XYZ file of C-alpha atoms in Angstrom:
576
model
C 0.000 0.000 0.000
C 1.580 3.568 -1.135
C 2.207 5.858 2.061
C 1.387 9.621 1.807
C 3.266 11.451 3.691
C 2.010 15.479 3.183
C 5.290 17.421 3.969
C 5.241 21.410 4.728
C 7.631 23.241 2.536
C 8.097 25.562 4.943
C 10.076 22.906 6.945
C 12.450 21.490 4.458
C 15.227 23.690 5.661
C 14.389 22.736 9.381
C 17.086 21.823 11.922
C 16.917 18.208 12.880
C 14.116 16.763 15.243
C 11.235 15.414 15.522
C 8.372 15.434 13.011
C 4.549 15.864 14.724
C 1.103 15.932 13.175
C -2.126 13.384 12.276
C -1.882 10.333 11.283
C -4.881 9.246 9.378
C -5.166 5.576 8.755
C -8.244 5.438 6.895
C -5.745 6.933 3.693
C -2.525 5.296 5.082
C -1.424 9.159 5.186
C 0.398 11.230 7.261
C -0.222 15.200 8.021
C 2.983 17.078 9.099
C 2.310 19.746 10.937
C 5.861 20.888 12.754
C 9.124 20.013 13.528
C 10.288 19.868 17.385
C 13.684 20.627 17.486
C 16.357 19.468 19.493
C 16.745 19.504 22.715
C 13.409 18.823 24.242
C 12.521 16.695 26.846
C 9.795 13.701 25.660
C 7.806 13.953 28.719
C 7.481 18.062 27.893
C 6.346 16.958 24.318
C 3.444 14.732 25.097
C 2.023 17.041 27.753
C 2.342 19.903 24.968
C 0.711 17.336 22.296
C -2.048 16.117 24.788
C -3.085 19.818 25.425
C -3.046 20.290 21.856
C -5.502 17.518 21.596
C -7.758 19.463 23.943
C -7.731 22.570 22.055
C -7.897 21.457 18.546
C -10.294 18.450 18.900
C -7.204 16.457 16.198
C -5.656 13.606 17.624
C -1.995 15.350 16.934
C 1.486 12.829 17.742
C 5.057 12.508 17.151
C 4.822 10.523 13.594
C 8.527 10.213 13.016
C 11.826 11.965 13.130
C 13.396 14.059 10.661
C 17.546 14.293 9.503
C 18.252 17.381 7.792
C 22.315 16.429 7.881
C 24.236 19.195 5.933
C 27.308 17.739 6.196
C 28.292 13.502 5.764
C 25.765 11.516 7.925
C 26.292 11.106 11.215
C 25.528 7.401 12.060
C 25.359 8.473 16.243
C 22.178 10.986 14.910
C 21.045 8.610 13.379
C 20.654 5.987 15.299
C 19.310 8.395 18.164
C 16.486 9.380 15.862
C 15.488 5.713 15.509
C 15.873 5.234 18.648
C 13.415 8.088 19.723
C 10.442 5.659 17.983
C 10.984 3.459 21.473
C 9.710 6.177 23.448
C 7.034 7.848 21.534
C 4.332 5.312 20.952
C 3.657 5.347 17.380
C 3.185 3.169 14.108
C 5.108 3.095 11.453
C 7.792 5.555 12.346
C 7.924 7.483 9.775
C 12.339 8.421 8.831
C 13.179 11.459 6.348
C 16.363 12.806 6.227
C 17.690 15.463 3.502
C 21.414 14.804 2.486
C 23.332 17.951 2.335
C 22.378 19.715 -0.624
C 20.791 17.148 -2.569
C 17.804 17.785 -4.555
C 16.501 14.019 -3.445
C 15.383 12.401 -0.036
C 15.181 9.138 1.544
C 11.932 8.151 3.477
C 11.595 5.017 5.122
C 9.146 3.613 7.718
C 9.966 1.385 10.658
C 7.696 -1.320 12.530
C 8.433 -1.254 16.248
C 6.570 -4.405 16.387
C 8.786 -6.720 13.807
C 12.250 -4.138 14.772
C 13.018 -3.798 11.130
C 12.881 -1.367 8.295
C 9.915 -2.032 5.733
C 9.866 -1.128 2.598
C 6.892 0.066 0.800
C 5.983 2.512 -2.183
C 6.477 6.497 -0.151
C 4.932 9.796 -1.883
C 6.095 12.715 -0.320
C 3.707 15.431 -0.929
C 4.731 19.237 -0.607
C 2.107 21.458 0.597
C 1.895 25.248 1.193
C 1.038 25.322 5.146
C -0.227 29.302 5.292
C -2.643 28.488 2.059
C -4.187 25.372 3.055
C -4.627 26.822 6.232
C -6.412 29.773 5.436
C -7.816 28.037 2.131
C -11.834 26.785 2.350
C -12.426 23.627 0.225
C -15.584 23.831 -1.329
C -17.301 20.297 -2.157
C -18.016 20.151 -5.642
C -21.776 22.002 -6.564
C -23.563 19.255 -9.018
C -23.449 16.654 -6.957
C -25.802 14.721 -8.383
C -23.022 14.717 -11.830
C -20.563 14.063 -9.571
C -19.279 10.162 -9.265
C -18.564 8.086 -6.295
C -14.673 8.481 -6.630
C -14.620 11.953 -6.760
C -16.977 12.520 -3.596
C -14.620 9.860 -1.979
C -11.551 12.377 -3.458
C -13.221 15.323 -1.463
C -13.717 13.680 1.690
C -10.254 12.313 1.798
C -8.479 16.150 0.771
C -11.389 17.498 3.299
C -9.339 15.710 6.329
C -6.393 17.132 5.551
C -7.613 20.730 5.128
C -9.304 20.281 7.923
C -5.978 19.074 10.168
C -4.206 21.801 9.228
C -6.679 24.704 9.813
C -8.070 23.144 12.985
C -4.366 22.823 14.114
C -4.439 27.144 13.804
C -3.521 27.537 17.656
C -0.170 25.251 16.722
C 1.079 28.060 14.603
C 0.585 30.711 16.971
C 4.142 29.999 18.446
C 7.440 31.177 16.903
C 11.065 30.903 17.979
C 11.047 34.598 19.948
C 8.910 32.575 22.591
C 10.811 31.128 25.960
C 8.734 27.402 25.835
C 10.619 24.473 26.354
C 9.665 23.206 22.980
C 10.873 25.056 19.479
C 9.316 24.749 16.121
C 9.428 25.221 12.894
C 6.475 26.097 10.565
C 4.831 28.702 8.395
C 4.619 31.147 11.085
C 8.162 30.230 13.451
C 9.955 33.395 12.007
C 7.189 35.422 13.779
C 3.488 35.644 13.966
C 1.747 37.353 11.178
C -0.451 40.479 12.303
C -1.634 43.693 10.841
C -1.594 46.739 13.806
C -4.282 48.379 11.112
C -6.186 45.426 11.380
C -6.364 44.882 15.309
C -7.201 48.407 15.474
C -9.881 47.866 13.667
C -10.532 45.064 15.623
C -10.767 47.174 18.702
C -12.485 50.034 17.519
C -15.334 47.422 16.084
C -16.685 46.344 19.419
C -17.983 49.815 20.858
C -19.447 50.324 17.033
C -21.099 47.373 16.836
C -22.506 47.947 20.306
C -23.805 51.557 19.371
C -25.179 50.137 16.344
C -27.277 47.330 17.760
C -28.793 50.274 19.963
C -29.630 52.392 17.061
C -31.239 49.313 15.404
C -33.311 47.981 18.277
C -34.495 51.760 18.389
C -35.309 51.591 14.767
C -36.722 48.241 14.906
C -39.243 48.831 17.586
C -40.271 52.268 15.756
C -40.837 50.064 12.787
C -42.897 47.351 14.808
C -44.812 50.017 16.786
C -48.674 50.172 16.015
C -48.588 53.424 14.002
C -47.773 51.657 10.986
C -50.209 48.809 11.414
C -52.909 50.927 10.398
C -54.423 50.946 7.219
C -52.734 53.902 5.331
C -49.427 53.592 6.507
C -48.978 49.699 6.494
C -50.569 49.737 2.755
C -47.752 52.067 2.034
C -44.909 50.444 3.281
C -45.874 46.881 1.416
C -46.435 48.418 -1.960
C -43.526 51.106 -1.829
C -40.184 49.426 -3.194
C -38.388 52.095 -1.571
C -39.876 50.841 1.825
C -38.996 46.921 1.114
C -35.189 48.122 0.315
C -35.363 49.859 3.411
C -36.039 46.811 5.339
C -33.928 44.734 4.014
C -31.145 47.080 4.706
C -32.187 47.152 7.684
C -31.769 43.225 8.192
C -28.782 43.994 6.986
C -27.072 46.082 9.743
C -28.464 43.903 12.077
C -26.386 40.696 10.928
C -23.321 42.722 10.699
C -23.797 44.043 14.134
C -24.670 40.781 15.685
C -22.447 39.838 18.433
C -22.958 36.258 17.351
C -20.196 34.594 16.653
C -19.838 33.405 13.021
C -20.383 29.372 13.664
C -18.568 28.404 9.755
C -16.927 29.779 6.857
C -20.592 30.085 5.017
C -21.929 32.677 7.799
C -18.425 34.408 8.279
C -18.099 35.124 4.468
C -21.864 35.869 4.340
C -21.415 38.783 7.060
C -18.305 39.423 4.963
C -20.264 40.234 1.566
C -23.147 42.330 3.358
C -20.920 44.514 4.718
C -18.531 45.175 1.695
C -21.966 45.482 -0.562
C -23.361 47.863 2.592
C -19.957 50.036 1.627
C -19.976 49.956 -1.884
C -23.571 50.947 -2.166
C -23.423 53.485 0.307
C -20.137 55.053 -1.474
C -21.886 55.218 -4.983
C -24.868 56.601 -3.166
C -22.412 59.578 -2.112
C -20.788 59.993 -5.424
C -24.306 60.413 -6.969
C -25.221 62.171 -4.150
C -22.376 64.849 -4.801
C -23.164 64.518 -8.524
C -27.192 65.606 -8.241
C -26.041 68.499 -6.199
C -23.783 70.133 -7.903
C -24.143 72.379 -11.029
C -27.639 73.043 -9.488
C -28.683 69.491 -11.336
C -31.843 69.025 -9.239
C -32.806 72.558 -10.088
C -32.730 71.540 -14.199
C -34.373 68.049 -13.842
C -37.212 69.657 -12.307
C -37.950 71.943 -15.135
C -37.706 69.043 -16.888
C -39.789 66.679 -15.545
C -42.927 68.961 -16.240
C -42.868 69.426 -19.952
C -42.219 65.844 -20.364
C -45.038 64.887 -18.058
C -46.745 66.946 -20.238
C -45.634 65.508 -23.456
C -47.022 62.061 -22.536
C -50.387 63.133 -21.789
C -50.263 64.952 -25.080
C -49.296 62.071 -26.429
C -51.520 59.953 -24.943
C -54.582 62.646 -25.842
C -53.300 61.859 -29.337
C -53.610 58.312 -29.316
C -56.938 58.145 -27.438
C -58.254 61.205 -29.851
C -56.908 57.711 -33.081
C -58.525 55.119 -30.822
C -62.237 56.914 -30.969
C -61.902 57.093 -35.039
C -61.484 54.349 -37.436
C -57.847 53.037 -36.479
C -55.759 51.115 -38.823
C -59.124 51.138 -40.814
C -60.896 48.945 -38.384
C -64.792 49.275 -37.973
C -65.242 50.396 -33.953
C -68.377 49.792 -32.183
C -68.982 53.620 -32.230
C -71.192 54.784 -28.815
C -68.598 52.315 -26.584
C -65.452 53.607 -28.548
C -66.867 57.185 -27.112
C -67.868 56.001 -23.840
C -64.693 54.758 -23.433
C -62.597 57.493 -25.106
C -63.784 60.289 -23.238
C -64.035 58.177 -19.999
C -60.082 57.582 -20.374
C -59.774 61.607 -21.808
C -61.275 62.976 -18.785
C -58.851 60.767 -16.206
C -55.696 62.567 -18.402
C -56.973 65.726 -17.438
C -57.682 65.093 -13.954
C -53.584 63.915 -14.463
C -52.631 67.120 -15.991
C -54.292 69.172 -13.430
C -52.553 66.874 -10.669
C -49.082 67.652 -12.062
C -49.835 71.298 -12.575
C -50.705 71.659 -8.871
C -47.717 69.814 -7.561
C -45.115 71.598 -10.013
C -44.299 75.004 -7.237
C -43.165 71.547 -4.783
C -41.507 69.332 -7.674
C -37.666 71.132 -7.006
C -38.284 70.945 -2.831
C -39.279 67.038 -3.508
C -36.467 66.640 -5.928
C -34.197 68.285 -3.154
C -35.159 65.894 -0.502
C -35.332 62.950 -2.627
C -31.691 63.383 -3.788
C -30.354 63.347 -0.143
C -31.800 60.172 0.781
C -29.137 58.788 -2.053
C -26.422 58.643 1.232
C -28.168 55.557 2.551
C -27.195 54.140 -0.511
C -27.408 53.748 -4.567
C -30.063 50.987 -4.489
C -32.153 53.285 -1.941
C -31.974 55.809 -4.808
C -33.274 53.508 -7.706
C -35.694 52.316 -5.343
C -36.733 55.988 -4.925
C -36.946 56.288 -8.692
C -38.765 53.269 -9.059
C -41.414 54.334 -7.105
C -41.288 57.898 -8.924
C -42.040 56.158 -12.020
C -44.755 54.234 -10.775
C -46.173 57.427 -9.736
C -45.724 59.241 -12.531
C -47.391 56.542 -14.688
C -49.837 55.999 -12.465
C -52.762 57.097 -15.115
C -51.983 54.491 -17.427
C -51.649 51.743 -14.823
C -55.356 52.934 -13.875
C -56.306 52.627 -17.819
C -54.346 48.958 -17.806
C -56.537 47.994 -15.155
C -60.208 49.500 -16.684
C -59.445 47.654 -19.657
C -57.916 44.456 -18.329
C -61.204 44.359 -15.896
C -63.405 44.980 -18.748
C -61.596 42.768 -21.287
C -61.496 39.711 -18.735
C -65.363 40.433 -17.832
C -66.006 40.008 -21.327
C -64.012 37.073 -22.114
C -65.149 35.198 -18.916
C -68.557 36.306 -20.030
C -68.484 34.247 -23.538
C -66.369 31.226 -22.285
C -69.775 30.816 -19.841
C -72.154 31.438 -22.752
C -70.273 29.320 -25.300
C -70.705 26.287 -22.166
C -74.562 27.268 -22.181
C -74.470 26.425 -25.949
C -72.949 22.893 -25.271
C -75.536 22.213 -22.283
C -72.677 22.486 -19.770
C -72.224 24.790 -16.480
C -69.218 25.048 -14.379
C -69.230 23.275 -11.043
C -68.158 25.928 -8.178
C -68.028 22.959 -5.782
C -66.420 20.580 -7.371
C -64.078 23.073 -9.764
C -65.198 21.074 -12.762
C -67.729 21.399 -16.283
C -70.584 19.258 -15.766
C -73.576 18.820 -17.963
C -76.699 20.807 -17.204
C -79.946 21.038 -19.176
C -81.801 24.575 -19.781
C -84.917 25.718 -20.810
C -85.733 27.706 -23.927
C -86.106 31.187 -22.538
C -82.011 30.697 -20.856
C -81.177 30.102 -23.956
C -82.179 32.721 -26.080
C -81.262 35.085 -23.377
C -78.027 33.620 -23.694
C -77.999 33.915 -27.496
C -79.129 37.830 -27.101
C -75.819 38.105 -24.415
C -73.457 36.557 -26.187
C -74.203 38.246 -29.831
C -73.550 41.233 -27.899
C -70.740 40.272 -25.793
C -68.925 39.629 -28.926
C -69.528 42.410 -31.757
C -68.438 44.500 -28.390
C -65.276 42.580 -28.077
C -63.092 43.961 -30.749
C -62.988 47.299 -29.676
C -62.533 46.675 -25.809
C -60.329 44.373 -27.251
C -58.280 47.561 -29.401
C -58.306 49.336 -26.226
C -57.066 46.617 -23.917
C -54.422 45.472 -26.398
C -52.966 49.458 -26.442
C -52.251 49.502 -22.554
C -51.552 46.681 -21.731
C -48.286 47.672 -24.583
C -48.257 50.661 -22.632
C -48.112 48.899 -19.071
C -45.704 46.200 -20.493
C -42.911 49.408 -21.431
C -43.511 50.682 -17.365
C -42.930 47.222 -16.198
C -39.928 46.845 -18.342
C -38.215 50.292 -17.244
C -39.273 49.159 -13.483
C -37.756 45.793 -14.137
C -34.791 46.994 -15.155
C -34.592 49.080 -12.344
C -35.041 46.073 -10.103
C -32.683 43.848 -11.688
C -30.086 46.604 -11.214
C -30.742 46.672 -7.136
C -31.082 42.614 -7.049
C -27.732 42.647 -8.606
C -25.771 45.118 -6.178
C -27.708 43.329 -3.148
C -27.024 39.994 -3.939
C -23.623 40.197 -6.086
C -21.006 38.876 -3.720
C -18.574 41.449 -3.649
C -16.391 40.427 -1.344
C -16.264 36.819 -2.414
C -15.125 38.048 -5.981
C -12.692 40.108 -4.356
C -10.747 37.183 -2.702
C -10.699 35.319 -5.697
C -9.502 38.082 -7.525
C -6.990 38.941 -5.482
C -6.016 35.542 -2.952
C -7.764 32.992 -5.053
C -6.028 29.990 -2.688
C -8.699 31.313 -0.414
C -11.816 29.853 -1.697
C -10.183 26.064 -3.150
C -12.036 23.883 -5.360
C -9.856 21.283 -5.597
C -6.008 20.404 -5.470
C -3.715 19.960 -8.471
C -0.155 17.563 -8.471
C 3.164 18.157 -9.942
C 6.082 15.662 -10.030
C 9.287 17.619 -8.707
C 11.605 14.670 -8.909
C 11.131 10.808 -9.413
C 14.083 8.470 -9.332
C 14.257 5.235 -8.526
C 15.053 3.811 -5.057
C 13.941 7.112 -3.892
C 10.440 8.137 -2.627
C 8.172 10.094 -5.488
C 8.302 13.880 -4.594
C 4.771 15.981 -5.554
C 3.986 19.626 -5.008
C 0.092 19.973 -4.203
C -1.038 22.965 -5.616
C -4.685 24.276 -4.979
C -7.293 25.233 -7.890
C -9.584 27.949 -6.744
C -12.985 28.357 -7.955
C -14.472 29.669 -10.817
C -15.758 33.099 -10.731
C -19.252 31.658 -11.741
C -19.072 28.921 -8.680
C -17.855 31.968 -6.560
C -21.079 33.986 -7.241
C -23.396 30.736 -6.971
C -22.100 29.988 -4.254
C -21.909 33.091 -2.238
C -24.644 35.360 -3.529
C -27.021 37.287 -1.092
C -30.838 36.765 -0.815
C -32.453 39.468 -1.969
C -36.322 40.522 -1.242
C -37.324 40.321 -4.688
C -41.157 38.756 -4.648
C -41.837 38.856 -8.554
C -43.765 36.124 -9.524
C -41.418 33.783 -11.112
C -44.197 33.107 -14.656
C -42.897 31.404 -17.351
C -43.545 32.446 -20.871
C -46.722 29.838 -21.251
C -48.248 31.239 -18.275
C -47.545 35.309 -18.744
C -49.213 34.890 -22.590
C -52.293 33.078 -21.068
C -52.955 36.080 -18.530
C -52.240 38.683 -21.492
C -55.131 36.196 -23.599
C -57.305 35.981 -20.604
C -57.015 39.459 -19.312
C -54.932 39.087 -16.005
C -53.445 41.145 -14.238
C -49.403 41.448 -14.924
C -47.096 42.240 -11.926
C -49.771 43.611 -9.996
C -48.175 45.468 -6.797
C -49.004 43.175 -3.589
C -48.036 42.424 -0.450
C -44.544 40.923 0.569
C -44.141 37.486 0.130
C -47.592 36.719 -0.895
C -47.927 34.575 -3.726
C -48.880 35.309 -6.928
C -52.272 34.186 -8.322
């Protein structure tokens, strides 16, 4: 059976000792950690390894002894490393020892049981210590494509990940400290620290604390019974602005959790929330100082009137085509005007709406703009809702039509059953047969004649804003899909992986370094990170996004039928 044995590189230019670490049988392989150096006492090297054990939860022991001999070998050093098997309890004693300068090593394992040397197939397996450490392995994300051996693969590279970054308190030691016991490993030269980031560190703790106050007080303003009543609880579930506001909100309150992160998921999770709290808050400023300077707020108001006024123009125009003969269709003529003037006299209620609020449009416009420093998705919220305002009259003619249009086509799918001798069953949600008399049916004749020489030009009408609708739901979608994507885009994820890709590991690659025979096989275990598209499937955000999720089949039958489209609702309630 081939032993692994998964050597630091950090350690190859150790001083001569004592090699510790985790043996793991399961993969006849063994995990060096450190090297002890001489001189140490062995009963001060098991009580350090059993409180290790304590700590770390990983069965850490001496696996072997390790001869880095720069001049000839020494056969007394020798033979006191293989000696030093008889005292630490282990099996097989694992024996590497570096020659001088040469490029090759000799690895051999000993059985205390049988007292001789026994040879079997070694790999020797360079690894860097400070990236696996501070590496996450990530388990591969279609599962169900991936096969038996490579799931097995995982698990075993899993355990040794896992060794070395649950052995973190190991490295915590260098040579400046005055313990009986001296090692070598990625961190022996001296601990590695930022001062910036233990400042940081520090100053986080009273922040955090303020900042939980500040959000319990917002939080139980937000819960309080004021906004449970009727006008302003129906405007903060249909206001976007409102939603983004909450979820901010939720937000700040996982950053400023005092909860300790429990794994890697929640740590980089509180990680991407707060670098996507930053970034949106810093383009918030910079559009901020943008709106406000060259008196910008000042010239989109004068221009938001005369184009407010354009559309209504516009839309006098095509209601003023709608009530003649358009495209050279024949119009029912008394609904045509019924309905033309009905819609004609809601545009200039809309004009005279706009005209009253235009002294206030610059002050609005004013305050608006500021709320861009809670950030750049508050602001397209804000706009959102703007444009939902603004379009408000032809939402209201989307809906007269849609209700009329679906009224009618209900209307004849009932009257087309009466034909047939069938009803629908309320009860039982299904067509059974029914027998009427004569008088139903010629009232139902009379009705549905009617019902459809009226049905082309509701139809005409239906057909033009619901187009209308569709281009508002578009812009607004857009809108939307451009907040989704800086709330849930995982900034800080893509960052790493940018930047210290061994962070986020999808796997490990091998290289041969040198292969001769007689001597053990030599491999350098490198680690593949993950694909920017893994990175972002992975670790993107929730967002509160509650569009109804249609596909094509169902968003063309509610356009046939006369259904509603995106209708604004409630949070989280589901879409009929």
């Amino acid at each position: 059976m081939v032993l692994k044995v998964f050597f630091p590189s950090c350690c190859s230019s150790a001083e001569s000792g004592i090699l510790i670490g985790r043996w793991i049988s399961e993969q006849n392989s063994a995990v060096v950690l450190a090297v002890v150096h001489f001189p140490f006492i062995p009963v001060q090297v098991k009580q350090y390894l059993s409180e290790l054990q304590r700590v770390t939860k990983v069965s850490v022991s001496v696996l072997g002894s390790w001869n880095n001999s720069k001049q000839e070998k020494e056969e007394s050093l020798s033979e006191f490393l293989e000696d030093l098997g008889t005292i630490f309890s282990h099996e097989p004693w694992i024996q590497i020892s570096k020659e001088g300068d040469s490029k090759f090593w000799s690895c051999s394992t000993l059985q205390k049981r049988s007292n001789n040397h026994r040879e079997e197939e070694i790999i020797i397996v360079y690894y860097d210590q400070r990236k696996v450490m501070l590496s996450c392995l990530h388990p591969p994300l279609d599962t169900g494509a991936s096969t038996a051996h490579e799931a097995e693969d995982a698990s075993r590279l899993s355990a040794i990940f896992d060794t070395v970054a649950k052995s973190k308190i190991l490295f915590m030691t260098d040579k400046y400290d005055d313990g009986p016991i001296k090692l070598t490993h990625w961190q022996s030269d001296g601990v590695e620290a930022s001062i910036i980031v233990e400042l940081m560190k520090q100053a986080s703790v009273p922040a955090c604390m303020l900042l939980t106050f500040l959000l319990s007080l917002i939080s139980g303003a937000c819960k309080s019974r004021m906004l449970k009543f009727w006008p302003l609880s129906f405007l903060w579930s249909k206001l976007s602005t409102c939603e983004q506001l909450s979820h901010r909100l939720q937000h700040l309150q996982v950053i400023s959790s005092n909860k300790k992160a429990q794994n890697q998921t929640q740590l980089m999770r509180k990680a991407n929330i707060f670098v996507s709290l930053l970034i949106d808050v810093a383009l918030g400023i910079l559009l901020m100082s943008w709106l406000y300077r060259k008196n910008r707020i000042g010239h989109l108001a004068d221009t938001l009137i005369p184009v407010a006024d354009h559309v209504a123009e516009e839309l006098q125009d095509l209601l003023q085509w709608l009530m003649g003969a358009p495209a050279g269709l024949k119009m029912n003529r008394a609904l045509d005007q019924v309905l033309g003037r009905f819609f004609l006299y809601h545009i200039h209620l809309w004009i005279s709406y706009i005209h009253l609020m235009s002294p206030f449009i610059e002050m609005i416009l004013w305050y608006v703009g500021l709320s861009a420093c809670l950030g750049l998705t508050v602001a397209l919220c804000i706009l959102s809702d703007i444009v939902a305002l603004l379009t408000f009259h032809i939402y209201c003619f989307y809906v007269y039509g849609a209700r009329l249009y679906c009224l009618k086509i209900y209307g004849l799918s009932s009257l087309w059953r009466l034909f047939r001798g069938k009803k629908w069953n309320v009860l039982r949600q299904r067509v059974d047969s029914c027998s009427y008399d004569l008088d139903q049916l010629f009232i139902g004749t009379l009705l549905f004649t009617i019902l459809l020489f009226l049905l082309p030009t509701t139809a005409l009408y239906y057909l033009v804003f619901t187009l209308l609708r569709l281009l508002v739901v578009i812009v607004q979608g857009l809108i939307h899909l451009l907040v989704d994507l800086v709330d849930s885009l995982p900034l800080y994820s893509i960052i790493l992986r940018l930047c210290r890709s061994y962070r986020l590991a999808a796997g490990v690659k091998f290289r041969v370094l040198e292969q001769q025979d007689g001597k053990p096989l030599r491999l350098l275990m490198q680690i593949n990170p993950l694909s920017y598209g893994s990175v972002v499937q992975t670790y993107r955000l929730p967002t509160y996004s509650c569009y109804p999720k249609d596909s094509w089949t169902s968003l063309c039958k509610k356009l046939f039928l006369g259904e509603l489209i995106y209708p604004w609702k409630h949070k989280g309630e589901k879409q009929d």
